[in-house]
PDB file of C-alpha atoms in Angstrom:
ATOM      1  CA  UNK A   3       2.171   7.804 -16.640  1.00 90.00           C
ATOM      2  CA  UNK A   4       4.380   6.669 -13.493  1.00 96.00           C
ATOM      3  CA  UNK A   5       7.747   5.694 -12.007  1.00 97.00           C
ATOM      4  CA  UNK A   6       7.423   2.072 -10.730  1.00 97.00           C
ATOM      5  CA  UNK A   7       9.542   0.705  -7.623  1.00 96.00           C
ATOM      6  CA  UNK A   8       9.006  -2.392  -5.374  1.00 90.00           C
ATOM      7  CA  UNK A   9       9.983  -1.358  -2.360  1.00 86.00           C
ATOM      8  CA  UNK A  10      12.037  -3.751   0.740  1.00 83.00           C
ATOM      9  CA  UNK A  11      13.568  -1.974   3.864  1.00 82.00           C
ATOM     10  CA  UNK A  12      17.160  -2.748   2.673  1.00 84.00           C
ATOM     11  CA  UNK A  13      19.885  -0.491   1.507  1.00 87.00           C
ATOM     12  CA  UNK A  14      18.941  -1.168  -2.213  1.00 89.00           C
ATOM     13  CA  UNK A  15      15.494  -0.792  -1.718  1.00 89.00           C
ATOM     14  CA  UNK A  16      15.886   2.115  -0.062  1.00 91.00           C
ATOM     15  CA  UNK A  17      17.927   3.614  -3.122  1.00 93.00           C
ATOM     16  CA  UNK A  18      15.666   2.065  -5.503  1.00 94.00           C
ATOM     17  CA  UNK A  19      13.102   4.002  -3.758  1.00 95.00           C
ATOM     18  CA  UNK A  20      14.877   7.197  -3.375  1.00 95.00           C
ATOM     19  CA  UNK A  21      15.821   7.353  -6.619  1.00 96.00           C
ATOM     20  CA  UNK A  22      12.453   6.867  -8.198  1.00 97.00           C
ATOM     21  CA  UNK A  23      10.908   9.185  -5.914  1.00 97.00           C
ATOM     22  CA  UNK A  24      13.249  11.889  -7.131  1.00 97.00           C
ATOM     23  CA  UNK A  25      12.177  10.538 -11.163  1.00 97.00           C
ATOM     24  CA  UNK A  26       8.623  10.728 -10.287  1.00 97.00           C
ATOM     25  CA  UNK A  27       9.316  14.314  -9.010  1.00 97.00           C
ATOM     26  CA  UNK A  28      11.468  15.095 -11.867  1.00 96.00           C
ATOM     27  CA  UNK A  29       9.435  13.809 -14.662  1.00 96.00           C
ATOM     28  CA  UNK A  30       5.903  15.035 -12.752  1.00 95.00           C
ATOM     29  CA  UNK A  31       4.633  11.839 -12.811  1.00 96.00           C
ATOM     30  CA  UNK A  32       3.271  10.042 -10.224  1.00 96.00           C
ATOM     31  CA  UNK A  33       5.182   7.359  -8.114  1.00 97.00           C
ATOM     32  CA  UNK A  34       3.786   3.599  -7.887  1.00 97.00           C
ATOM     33  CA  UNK A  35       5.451   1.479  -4.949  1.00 96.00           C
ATOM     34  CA  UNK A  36       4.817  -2.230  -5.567  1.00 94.00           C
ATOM     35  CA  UNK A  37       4.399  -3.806  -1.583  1.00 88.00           C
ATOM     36  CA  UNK A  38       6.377  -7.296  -1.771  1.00 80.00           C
ATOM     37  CA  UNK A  39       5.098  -9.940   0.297  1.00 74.00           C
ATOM     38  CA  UNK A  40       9.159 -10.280   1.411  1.00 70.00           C
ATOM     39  CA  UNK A  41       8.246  -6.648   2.832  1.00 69.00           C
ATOM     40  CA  UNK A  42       5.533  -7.792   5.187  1.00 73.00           C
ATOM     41  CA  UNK A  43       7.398 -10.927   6.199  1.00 75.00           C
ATOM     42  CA  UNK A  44       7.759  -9.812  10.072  1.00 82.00           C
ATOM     43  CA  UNK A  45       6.360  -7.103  12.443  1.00 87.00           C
ATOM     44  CA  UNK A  46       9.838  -5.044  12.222  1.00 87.00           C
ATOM     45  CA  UNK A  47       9.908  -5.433   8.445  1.00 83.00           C
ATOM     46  CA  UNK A  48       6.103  -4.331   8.299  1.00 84.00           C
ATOM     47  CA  UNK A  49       6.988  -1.378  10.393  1.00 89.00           C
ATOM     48  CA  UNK A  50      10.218  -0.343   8.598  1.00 88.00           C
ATOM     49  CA  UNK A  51       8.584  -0.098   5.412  1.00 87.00           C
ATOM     50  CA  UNK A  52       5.837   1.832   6.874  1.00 90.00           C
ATOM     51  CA  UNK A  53       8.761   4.465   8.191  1.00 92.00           C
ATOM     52  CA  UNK A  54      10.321   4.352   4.362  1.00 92.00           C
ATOM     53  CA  UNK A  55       7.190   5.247   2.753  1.00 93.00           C
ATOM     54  CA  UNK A  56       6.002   8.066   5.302  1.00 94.00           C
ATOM     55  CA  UNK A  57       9.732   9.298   4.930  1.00 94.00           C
ATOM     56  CA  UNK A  58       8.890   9.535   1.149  1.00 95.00           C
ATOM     57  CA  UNK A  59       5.263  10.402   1.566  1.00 95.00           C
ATOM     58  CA  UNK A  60       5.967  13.688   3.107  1.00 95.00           C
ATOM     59  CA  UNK A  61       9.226  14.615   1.003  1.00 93.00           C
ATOM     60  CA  UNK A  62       6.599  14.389  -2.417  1.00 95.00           C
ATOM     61  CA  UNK A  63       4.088  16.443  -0.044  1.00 94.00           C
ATOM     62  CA  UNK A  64       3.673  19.948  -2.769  1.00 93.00           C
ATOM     63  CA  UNK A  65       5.141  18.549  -5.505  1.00 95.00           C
ATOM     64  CA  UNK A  66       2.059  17.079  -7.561  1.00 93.00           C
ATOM     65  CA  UNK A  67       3.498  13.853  -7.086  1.00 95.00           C
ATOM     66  CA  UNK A  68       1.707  11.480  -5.554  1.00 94.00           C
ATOM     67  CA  UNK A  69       2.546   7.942  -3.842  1.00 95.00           C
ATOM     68  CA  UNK A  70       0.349   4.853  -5.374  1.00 95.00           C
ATOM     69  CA  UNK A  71       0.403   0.996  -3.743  1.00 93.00           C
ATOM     70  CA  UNK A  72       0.100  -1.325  -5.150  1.00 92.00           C
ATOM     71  CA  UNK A  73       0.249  -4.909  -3.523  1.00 90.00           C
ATOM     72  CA  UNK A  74       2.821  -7.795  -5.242  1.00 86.00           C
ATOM     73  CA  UNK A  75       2.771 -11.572  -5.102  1.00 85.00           C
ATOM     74  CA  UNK A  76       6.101 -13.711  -4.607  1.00 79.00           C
ATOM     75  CA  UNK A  77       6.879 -12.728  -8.389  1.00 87.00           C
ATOM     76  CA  UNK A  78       8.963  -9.675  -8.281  1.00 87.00           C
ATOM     77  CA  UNK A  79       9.840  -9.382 -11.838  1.00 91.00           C
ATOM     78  CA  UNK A  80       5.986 -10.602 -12.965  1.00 93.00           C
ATOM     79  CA  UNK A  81       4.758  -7.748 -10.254  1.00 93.00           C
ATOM     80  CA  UNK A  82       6.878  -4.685 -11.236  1.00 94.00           C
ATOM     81  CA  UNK A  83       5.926  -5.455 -14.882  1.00 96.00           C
ATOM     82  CA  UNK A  84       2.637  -5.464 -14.963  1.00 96.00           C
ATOM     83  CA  UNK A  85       2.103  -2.524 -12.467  1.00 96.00           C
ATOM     84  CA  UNK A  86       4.584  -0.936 -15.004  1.00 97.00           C
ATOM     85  CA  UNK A  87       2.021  -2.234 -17.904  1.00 97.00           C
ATOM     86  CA  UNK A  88      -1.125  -0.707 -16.180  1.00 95.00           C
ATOM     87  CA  UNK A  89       0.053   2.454 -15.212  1.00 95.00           C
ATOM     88  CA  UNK A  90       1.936   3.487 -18.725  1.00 95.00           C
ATOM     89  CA  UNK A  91       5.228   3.963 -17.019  1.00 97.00           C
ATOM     90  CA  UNK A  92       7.914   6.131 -17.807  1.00 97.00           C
ATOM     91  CA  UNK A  93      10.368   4.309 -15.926  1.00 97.00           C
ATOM     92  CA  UNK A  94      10.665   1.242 -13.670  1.00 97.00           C
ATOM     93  CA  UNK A  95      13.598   1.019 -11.061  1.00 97.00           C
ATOM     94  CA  UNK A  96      15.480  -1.571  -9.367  1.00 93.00           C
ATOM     95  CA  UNK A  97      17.719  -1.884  -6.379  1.00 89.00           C
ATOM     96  CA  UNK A  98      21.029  -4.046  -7.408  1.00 85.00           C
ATOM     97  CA  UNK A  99      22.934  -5.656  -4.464  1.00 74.00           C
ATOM     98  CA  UNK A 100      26.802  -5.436  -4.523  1.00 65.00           C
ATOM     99  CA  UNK A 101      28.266  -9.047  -5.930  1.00 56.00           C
ATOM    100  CA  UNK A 102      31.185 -10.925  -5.238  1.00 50.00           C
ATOM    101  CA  UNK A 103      33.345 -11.208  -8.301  1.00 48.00           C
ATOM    102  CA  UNK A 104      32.034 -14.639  -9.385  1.00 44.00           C
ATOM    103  CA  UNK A 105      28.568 -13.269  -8.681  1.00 47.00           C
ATOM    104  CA  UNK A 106      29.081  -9.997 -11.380  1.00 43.00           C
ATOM    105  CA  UNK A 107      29.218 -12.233 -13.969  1.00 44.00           C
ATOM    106  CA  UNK A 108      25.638 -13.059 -13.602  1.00 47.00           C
ATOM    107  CA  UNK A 109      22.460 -10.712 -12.951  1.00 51.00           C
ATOM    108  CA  UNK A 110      20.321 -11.609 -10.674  1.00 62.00           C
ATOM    109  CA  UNK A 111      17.350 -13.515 -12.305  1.00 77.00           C
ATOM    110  CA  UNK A 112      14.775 -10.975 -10.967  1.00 83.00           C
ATOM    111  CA  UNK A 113      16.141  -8.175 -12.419  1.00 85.00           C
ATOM    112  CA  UNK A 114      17.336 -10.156 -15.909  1.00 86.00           C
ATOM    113  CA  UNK A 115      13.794 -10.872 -16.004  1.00 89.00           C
ATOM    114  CA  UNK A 116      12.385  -7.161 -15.468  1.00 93.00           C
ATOM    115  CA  UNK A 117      15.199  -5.920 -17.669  1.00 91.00           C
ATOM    116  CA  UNK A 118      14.069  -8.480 -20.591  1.00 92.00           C
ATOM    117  CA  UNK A 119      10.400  -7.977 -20.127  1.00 94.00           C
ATOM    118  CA  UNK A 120      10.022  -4.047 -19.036  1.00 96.00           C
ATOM    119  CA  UNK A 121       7.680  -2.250 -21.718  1.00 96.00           C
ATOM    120  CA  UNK A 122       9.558   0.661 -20.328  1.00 97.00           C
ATOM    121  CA  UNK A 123      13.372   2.104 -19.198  1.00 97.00           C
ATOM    122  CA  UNK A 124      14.450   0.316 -16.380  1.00 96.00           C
ATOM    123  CA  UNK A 125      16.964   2.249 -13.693  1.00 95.00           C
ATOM    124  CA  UNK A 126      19.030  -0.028 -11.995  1.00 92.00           C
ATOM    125  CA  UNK A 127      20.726   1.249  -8.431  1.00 92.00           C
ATOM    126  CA  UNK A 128      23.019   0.494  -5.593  1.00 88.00           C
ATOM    127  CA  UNK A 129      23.485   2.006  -2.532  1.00 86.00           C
ATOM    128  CA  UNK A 130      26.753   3.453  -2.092  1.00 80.00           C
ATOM    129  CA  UNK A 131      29.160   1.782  -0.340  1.00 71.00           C
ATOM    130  CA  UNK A 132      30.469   2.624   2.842  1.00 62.00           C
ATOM    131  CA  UNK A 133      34.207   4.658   3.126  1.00 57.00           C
ATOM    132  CA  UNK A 134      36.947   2.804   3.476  1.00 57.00           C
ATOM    133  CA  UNK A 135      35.202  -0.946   1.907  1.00 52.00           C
TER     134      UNK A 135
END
C-alpha cells in the first residue's frame, strides 16, 4: 500500500507533496513520488526538486514512512496511474492550479484523466493563496 504524488517545484506541487506526505504518515503507508520529466527540465528545476524531496525526506525520518521514486514519462495522468496500480495505493494526490473564471469551468485534462482512471481516491490540492489576492 502507498500514497502516490508526482512531484514539480511549484506551489501546487509542493502542496500536492506536502499533503501526501502527511497521508502517507497518517495512514502508515509508504509515500511514492513519481519524478516528471517537466521536473528535470533545467539545472535549477533539477536542484529545486532535489531541496523538496530532502525537505520531505527528513520530516518522514522515524515515522516508518518511507520515500519511493519512481521515474515518469511526458504522461502525467498515464504515470501517476500506473505507479498507483503497482503499488496498491491508498490514495493518489494532485496539485490543482488556481483558474480564471472561464478556466473553472473545465478541469484540467491531466487531472480529468487521473480522476477518471484512478483505481484509487484521488486528493486534489491548491496552495493557499496569498493575503490580500
Amino acid at each position: 500500500m502507498s500514497v502516490v504524488v508526482a512531484h514539480l517545484s511549484t506551489p501546487e506541487g509542493r502542496e500536492a507533496l506536502d499533503s501526501a506526505a502527511t497521508e502517507a504518515v497518517r495512514r502508515g503507508t509508504d509515500l511514492v513520488v513519481v519524478v516528471t520529466e517537466a521536473s528535470m527540465s533545467t539545472p535549477e528545476l533539477v536542484a529545486a526538486h532535489e531541496d523538496d524531496l530532502r525537505r520531505v525526506e527528513a520530516r518522514l525520518e522515524g515515522t516508518g514512512t518511507t520515500l519511493r521514486r519512481e521515474q515518469g514519462s511526458a504522461d502525467l495522468a498515464e504515470d501517476l496511474v500506473g505507479a498507483a496500480e503497482r503499488s496498491s495505493a491508498e490514495l493518489i494526490v494532485i496539485g490543482l492550479r488556481r483558474r480564471s473564471p472561464v478556466g473553472k469551468l473545465i478541469l484540467g485534462s491531466n487531472a480529468q484523466r487521473i480522476l477518471l482512471d484512478a483505481p484509487c481516491p484521488v486528493l486534489a490540492v491548491k496552495p493557499e493563496r496569498p493575503a490580500g489576492v
